[in-house]
mmCIF file of C-alpha atoms in Angstrom:
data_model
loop_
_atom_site.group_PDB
_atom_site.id
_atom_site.type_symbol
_atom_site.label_atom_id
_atom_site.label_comp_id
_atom_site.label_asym_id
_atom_site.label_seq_id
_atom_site.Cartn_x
_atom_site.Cartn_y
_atom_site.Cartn_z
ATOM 1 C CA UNK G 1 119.373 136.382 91.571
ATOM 2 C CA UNK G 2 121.563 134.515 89.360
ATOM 3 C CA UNK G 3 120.897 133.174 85.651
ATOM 4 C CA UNK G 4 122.462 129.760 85.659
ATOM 5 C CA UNK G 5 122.075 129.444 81.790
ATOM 6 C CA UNK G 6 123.545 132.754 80.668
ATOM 7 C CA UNK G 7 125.718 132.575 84.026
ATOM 8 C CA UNK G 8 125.916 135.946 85.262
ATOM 9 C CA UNK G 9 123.397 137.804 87.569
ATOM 10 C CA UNK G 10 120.350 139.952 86.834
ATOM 11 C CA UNK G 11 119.117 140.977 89.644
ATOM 12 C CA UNK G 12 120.741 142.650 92.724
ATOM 13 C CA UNK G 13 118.621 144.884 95.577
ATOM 14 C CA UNK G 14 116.396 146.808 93.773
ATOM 15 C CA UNK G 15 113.311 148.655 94.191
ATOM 16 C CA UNK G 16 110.495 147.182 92.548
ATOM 17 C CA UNK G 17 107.120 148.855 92.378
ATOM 18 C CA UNK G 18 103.601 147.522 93.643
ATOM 19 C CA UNK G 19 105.859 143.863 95.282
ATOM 20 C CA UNK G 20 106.101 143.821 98.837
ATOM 21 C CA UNK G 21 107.168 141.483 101.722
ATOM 22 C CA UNK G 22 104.065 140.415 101.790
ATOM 23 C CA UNK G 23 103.922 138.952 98.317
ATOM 24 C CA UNK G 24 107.015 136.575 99.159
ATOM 25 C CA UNK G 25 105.275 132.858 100.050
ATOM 26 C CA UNK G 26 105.875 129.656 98.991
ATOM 27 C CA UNK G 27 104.020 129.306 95.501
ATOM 28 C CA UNK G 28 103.324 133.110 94.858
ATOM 29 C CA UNK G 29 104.473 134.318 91.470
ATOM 30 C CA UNK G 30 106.006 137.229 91.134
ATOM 31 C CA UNK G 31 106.674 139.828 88.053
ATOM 32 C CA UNK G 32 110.276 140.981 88.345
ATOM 33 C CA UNK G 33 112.119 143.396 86.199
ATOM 34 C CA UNK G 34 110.220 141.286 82.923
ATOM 35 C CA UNK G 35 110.528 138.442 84.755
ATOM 36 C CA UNK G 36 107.848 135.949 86.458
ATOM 37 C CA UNK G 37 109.509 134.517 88.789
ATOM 38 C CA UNK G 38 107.792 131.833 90.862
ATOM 39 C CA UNK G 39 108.841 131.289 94.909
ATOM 40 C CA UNK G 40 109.278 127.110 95.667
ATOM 41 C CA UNK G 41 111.053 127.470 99.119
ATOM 42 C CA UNK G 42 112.953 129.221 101.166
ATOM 43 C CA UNK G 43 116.329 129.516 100.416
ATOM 44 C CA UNK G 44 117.766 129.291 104.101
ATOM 45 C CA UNK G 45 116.768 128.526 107.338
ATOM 46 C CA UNK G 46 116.476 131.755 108.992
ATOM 47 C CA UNK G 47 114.206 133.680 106.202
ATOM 48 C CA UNK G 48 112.091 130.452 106.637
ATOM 49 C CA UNK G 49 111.812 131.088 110.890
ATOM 50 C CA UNK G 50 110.666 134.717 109.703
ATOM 51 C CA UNK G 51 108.743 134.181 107.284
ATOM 52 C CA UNK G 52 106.872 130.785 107.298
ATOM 53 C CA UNK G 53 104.118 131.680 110.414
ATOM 54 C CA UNK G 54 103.064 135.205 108.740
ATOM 55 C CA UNK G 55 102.768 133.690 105.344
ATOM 56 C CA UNK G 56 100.656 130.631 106.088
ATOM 57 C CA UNK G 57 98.290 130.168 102.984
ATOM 58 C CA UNK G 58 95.006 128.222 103.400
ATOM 59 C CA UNK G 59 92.364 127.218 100.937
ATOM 60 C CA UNK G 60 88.522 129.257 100.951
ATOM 61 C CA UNK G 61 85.379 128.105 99.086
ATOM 62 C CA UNK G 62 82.521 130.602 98.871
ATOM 63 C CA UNK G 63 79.351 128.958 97.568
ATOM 64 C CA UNK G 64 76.576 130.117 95.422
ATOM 65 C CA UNK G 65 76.075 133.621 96.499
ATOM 66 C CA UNK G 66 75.190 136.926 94.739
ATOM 67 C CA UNK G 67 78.395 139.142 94.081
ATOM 68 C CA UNK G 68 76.996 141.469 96.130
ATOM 69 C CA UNK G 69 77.259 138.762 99.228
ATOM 70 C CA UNK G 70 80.667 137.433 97.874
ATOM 71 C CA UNK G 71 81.813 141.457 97.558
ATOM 72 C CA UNK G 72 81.322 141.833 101.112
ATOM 73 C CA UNK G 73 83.300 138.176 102.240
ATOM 74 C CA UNK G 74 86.034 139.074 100.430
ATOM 75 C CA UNK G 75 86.328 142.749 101.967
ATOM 76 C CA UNK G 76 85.936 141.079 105.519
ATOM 77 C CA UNK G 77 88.844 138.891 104.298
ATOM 78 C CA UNK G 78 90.840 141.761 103.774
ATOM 79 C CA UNK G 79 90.185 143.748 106.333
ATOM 80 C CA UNK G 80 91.031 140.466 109.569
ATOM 81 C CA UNK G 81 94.796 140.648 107.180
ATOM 82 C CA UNK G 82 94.005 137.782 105.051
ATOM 83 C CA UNK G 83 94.974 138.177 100.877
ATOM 84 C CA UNK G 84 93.894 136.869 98.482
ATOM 85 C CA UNK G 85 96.868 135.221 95.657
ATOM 86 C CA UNK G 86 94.653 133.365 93.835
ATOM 87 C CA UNK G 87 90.905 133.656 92.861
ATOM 88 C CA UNK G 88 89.010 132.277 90.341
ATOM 89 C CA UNK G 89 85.025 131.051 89.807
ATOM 90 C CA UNK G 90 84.670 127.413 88.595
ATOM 91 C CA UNK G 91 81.395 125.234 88.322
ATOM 92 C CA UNK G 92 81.567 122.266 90.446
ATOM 93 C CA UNK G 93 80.913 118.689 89.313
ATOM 94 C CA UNK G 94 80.150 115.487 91.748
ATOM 95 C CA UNK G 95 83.794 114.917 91.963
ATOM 96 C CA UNK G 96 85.159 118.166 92.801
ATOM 97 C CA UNK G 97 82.691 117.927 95.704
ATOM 98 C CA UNK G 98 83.856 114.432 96.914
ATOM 99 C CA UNK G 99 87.274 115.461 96.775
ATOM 100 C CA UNK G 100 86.842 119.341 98.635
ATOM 101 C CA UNK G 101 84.517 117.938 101.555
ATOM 102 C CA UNK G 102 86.580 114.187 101.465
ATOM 103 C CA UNK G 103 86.360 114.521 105.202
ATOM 104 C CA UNK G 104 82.496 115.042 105.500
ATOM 105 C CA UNK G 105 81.623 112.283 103.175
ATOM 106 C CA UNK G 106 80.251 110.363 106.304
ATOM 107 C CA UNK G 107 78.117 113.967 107.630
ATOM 108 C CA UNK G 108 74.471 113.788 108.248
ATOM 109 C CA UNK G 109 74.364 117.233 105.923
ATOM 110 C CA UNK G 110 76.620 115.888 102.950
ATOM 111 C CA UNK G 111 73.905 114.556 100.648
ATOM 112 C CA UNK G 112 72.505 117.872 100.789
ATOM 113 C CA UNK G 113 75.856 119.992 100.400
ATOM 114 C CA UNK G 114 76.208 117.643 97.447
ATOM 115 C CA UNK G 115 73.067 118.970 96.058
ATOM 116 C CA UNK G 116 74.097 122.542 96.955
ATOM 117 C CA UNK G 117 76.986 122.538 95.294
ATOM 118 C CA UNK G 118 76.927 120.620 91.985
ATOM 119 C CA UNK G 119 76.401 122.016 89.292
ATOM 120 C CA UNK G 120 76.559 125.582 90.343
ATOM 121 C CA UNK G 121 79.704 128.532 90.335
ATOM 122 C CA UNK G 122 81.371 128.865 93.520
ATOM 123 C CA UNK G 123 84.363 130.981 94.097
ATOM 124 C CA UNK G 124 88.024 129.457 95.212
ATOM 125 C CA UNK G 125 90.498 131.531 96.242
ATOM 126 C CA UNK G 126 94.186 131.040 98.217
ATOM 127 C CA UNK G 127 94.512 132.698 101.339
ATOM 128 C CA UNK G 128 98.125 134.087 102.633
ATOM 129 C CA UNK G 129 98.430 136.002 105.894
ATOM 130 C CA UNK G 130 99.310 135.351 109.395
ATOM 131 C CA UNK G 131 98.522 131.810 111.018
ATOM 132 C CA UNK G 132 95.893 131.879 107.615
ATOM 133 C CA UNK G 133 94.416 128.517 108.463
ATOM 134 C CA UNK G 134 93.720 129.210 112.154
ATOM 135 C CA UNK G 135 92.525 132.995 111.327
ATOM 136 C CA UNK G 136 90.492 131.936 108.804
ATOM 137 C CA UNK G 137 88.421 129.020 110.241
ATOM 138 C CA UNK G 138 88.234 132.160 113.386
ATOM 139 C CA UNK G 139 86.683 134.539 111.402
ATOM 140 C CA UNK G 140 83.871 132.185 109.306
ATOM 141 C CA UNK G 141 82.449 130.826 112.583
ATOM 142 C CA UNK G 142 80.674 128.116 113.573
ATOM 143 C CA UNK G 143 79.606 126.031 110.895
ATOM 144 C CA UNK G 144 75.771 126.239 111.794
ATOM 145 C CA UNK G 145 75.064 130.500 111.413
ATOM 146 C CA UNK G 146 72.938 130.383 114.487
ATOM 147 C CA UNK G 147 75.668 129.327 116.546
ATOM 148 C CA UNK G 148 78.151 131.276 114.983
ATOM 149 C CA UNK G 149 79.975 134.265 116.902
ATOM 150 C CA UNK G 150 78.175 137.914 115.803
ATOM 151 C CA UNK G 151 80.038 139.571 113.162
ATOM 152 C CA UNK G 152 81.796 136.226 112.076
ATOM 153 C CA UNK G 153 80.579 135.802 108.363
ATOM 154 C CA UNK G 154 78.633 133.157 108.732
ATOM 155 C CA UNK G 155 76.568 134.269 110.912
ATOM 156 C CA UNK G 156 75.831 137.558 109.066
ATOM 157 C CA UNK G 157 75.755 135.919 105.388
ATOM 158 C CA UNK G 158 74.470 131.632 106.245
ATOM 159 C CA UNK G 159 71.247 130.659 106.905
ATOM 160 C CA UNK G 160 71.507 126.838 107.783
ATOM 161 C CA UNK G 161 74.791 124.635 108.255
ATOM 162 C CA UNK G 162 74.711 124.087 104.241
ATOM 163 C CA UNK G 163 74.191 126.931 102.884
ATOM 164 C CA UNK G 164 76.469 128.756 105.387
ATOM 165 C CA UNK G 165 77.950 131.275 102.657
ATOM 166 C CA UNK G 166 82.098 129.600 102.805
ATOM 167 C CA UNK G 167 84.211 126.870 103.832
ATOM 168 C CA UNK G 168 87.904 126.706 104.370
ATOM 169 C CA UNK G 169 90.729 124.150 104.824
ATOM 170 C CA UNK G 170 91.086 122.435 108.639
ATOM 171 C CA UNK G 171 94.692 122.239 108.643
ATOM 172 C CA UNK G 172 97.997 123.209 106.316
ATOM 173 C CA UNK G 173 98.064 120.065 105.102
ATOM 174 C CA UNK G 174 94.945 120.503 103.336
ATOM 175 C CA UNK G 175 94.688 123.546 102.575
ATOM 176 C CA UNK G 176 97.982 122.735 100.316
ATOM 177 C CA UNK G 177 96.297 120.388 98.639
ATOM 178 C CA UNK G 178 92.771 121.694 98.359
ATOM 179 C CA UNK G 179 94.825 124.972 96.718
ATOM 180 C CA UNK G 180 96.869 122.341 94.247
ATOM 181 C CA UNK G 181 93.325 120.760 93.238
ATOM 182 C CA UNK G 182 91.202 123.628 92.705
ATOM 183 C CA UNK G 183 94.170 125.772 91.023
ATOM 184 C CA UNK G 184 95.843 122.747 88.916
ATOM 185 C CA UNK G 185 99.390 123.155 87.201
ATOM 186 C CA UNK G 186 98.865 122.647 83.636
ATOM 187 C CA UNK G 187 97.882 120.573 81.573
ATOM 188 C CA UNK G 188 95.430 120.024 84.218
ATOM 189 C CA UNK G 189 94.024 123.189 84.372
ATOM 190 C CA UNK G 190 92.228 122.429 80.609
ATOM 191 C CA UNK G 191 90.425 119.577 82.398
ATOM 192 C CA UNK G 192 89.417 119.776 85.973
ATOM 193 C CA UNK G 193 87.519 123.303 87.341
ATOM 194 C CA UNK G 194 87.999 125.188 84.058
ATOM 195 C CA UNK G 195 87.202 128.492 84.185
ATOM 196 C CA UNK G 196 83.586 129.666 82.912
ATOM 197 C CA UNK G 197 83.236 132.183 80.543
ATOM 198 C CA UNK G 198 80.068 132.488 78.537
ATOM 199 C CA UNK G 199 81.532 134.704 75.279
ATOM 200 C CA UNK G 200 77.842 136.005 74.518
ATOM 201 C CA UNK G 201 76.770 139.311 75.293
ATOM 202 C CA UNK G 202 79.077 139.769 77.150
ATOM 203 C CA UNK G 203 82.088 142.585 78.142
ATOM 204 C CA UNK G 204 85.484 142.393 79.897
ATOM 205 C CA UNK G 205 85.920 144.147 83.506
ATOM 206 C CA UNK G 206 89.438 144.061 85.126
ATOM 207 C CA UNK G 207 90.171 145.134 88.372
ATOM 208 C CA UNK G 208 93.590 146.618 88.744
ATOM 209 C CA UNK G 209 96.719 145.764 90.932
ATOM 210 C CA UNK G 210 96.563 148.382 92.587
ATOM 211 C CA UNK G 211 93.207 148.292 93.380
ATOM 212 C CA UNK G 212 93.840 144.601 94.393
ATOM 213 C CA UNK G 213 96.536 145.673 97.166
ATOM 214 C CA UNK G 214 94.368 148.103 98.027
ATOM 215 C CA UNK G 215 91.353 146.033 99.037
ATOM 216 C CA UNK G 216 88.893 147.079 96.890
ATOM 217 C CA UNK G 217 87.540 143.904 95.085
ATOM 218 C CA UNK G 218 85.295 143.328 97.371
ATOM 219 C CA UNK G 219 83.588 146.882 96.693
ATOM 220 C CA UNK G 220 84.151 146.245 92.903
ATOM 221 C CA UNK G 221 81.996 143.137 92.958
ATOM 222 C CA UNK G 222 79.047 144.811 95.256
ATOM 223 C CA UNK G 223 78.667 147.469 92.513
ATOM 224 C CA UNK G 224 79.151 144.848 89.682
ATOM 225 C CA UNK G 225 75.734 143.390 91.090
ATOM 226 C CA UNK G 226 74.276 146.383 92.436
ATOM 227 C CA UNK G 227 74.563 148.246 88.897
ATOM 228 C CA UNK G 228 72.584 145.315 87.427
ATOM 229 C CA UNK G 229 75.653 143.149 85.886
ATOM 230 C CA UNK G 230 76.248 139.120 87.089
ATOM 231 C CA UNK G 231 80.137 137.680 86.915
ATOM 232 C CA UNK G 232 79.994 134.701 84.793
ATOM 233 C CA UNK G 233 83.584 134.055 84.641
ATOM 234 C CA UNK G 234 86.434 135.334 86.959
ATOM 235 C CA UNK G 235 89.940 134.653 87.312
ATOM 236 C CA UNK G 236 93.231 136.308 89.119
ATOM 237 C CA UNK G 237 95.710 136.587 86.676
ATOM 238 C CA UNK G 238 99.783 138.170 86.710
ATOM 239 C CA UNK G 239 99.738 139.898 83.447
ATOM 240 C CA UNK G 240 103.602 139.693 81.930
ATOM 241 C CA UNK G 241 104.548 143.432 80.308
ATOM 242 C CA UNK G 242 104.275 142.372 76.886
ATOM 243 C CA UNK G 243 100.628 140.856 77.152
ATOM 244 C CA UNK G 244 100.074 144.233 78.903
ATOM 245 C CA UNK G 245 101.141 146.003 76.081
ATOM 246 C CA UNK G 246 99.709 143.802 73.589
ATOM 247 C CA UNK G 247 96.453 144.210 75.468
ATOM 248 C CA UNK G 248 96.662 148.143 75.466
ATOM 249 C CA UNK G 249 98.152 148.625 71.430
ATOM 250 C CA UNK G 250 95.184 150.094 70.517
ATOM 251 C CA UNK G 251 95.941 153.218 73.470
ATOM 252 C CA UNK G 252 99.470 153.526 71.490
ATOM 253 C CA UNK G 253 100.032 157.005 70.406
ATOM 254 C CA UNK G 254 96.723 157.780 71.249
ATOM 255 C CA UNK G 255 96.863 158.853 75.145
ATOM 256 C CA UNK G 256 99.696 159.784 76.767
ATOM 257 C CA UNK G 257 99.331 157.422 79.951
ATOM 258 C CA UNK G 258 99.504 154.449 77.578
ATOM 259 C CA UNK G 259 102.976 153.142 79.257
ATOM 260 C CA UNK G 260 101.746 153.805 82.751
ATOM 261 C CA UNK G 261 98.838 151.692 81.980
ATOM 262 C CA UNK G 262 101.141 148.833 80.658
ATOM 263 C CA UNK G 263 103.083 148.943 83.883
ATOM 264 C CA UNK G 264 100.078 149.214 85.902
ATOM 265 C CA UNK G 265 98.644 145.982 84.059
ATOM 266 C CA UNK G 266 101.270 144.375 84.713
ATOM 267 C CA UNK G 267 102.684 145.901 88.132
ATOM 268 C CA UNK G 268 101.254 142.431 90.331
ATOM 269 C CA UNK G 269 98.077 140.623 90.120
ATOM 270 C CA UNK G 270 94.937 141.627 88.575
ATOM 271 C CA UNK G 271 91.514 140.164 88.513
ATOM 272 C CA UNK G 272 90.072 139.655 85.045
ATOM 273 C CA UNK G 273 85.628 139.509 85.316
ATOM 274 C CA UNK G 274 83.524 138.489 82.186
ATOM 275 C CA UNK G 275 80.451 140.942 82.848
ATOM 276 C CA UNK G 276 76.949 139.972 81.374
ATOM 277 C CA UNK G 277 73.716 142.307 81.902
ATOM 278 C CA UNK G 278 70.867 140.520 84.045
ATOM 279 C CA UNK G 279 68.852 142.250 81.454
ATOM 280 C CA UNK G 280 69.011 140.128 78.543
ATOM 281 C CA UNK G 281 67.873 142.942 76.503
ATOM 282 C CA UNK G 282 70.685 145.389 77.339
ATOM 283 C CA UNK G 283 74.033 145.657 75.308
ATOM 284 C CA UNK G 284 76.326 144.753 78.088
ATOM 285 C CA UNK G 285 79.183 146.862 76.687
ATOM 286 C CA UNK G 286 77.692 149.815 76.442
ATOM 287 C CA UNK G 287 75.733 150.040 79.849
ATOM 288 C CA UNK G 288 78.529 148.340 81.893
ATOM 289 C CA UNK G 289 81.083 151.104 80.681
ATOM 290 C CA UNK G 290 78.528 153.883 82.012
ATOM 291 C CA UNK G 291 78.626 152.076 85.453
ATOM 292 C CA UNK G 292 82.482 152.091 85.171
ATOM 293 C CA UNK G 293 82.339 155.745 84.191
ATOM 294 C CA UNK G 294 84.959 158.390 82.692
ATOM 295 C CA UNK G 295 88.304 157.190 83.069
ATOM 296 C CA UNK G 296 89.975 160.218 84.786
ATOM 297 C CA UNK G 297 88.707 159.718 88.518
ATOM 298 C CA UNK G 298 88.588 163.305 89.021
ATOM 299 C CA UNK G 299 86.281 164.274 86.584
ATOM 300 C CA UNK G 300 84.259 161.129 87.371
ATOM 301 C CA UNK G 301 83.363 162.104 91.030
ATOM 302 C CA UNK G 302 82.571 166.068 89.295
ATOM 303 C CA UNK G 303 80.525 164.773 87.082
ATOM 304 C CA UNK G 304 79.385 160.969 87.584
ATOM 305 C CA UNK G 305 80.208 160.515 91.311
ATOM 306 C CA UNK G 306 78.141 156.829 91.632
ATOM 307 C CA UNK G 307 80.578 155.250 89.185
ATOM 308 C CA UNK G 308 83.501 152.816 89.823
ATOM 309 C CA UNK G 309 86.010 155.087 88.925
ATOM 310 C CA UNK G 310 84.490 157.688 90.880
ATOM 311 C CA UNK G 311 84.170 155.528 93.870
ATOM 312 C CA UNK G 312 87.391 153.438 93.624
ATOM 313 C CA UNK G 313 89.631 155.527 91.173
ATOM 314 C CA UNK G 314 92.871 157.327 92.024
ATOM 315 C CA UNK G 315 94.461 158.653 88.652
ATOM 316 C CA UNK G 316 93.738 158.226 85.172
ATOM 317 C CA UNK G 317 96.500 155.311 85.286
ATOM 318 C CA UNK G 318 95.474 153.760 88.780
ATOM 319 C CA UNK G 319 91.819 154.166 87.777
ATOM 320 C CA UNK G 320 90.786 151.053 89.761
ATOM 321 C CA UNK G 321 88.987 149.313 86.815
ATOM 322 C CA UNK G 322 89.069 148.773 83.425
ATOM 323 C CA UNK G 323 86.442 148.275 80.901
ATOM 324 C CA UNK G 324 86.142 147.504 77.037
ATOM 325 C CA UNK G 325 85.500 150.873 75.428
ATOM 326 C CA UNK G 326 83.846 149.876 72.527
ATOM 327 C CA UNK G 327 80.769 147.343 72.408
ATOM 328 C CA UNK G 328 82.830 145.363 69.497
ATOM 329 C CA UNK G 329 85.527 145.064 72.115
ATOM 330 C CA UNK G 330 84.123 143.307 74.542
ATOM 331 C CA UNK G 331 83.864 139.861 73.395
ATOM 332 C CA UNK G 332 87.732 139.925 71.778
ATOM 333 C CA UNK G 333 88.796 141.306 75.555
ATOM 334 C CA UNK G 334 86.978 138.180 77.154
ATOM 335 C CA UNK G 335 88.235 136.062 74.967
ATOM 336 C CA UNK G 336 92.079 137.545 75.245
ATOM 337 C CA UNK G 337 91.866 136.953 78.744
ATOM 338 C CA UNK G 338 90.010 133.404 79.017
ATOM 339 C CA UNK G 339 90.866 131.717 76.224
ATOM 340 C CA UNK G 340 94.283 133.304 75.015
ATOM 341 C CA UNK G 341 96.072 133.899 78.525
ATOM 342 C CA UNK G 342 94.579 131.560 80.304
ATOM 343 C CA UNK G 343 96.161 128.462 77.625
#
């Protein structure tokens, strides 16, 4: 890689952790060596003829579902070789509905999806994998559930053809658009499908990269709504090394894994959750961080083995989640991640 304003070169073949092949697509952004480096085409014709079938990206929309329902799409996502580059949960207006269903404006069932939809949090999220958009319309099924193929996800997740759990893109075409909407360049992104974050009661949850690559969202979100918690707000962010150690100052010179969590944070993408109880009672911070449990892994499946960590933790650095420690933390972590990073 070559620096055309300092005009020398910075980057020649190097290992770099937690990136692999499989990261390289047209629009993925990529943390290199302090570096975010973002991929807008191939740079010759015979990395494109390798590349361009197994990194097809389509567009999904999961509807109004619990996270324990949405926990379990995702993981059947990820397990038919489908990942996920960019997530986030957005409420729908009118609009946003005429423009993601332009195509079934004329459908007997529209008025009602219209209904369904507006108003209410949904989930999109960029697909990338091999043939995506054929895969992908494959494994969701038929768009009524009772005619959908066993084990397909409507039929284990819809009950009618509207609320039939997830939608995605027909073709490339619009799947490359239906991405560009629903994930906006700025300064777009400050008007149209803004993210939803409540700041009240609330605490921060952030599912590592690791834990990303690994496939374990999807199990991260079923105990999210399992231990009693709803996702109000949830976006995929890449973390650059110096908001990672911002974020983590407080861990400076106090433990010793401090810099592996800073390049952990910031090793690929991460998914950033603002948690509220579904008791309005409860003090969000405190309970959710029991449910996350003690931040070594080990000693977490000795002595708490039904927590996160426990469940989805590897080390005390890969840990699989983080959570705000302190009560008083978790409305300045929501707000670091959805209102300061996400400008």
């Amino acid at each position: 890689m070559y620096d055309l304003k300092n005009r020398k070169t910075f980057l020649r073949r190097v290992k770099v952790n937690g990136i692999t092949l499989d990261n390289f697509f047209i629009g993925s952004s990529l943390y290199i060596l302090g570096r975010l480096v973002k991929i807008i085409d191939f740079a010759c014709e015979h990395t494109k003829e390798k590349l361009h079938k197994d990194m097809e990206v389509t567009f999904a929309l999961i509807k109004p579902l619990s996270s324990k329902v949405t926990g379990k799409i995702i993981t059947h996502f990820f397990e038919h070789n489908l990942k996920i580059t960019k997530m986030k949960k957005a409420r729908l207006t009118g609009d946003d509905v005429n423009y993601l269903y332009r195509f079934q404006l004329t459908d007997p069932t529209f008025p009602f999806l219209l209904e369904h939809l507006t108003g209410d949090l949904v989930y999109g999220m960029e697909l990338v994998g091999k043939d995506a958009v054929a895969l992908s319309k494959q494994i969701i099924g038929d768009k009524d559930p009772m005619k959908a193929k066993p084990g397909t996800i409507r039929a284990l997740y819809g009950t009618d053809p509207v609320k039939n759990c997830v939608d995605v893109s027909s073709d490339t075409e619009t799947a490359i658009q239906d991405v560009e909407y629903f994930f906006p360049s700025p300064p777009f992104h400050l008007s149209r499908l803004r993210l939803t974050a409540t700041l009240s009661n609330c605490t921060l949850c952030i599912v590592k990269p690791h834990a990303i690559r690994e496939g374990k969202l999807g199990a991260a979100l079923e105990a999210i709504d399992e231990g009693g918690f709803d996702i109000t707000a949830l976006n995929m962010f890449i973390v650059e090394n110096i908001n990672a150690a911002e974020f983590y100052e407080v861990y400076k010179g106090i433990v010793q894994e401090y810099k592996g969590m800073v390049e952990e944070l910031s090793s690929g993408p991460c998914i950033a959750m603002e948690i509220v109880a579904k008791d309005k009672r409860t003090n969000t911070a405190v309970e959710f961080r029991k449910l996350v449990g003690p931040s070594d892994p080990e000693i977490a499946r000795l002595l708490r083995p039904n927590t996160m960590r426990a469940k989805l933790g590897k080390t005390r650095v890969q840990n699989a989640i983080h959570c705000s420690d302190l009560a008083e933390d978790g409305l300045l972590e929501v707000e670091y991640f959805f209102k300061i990073l996400n400008l």
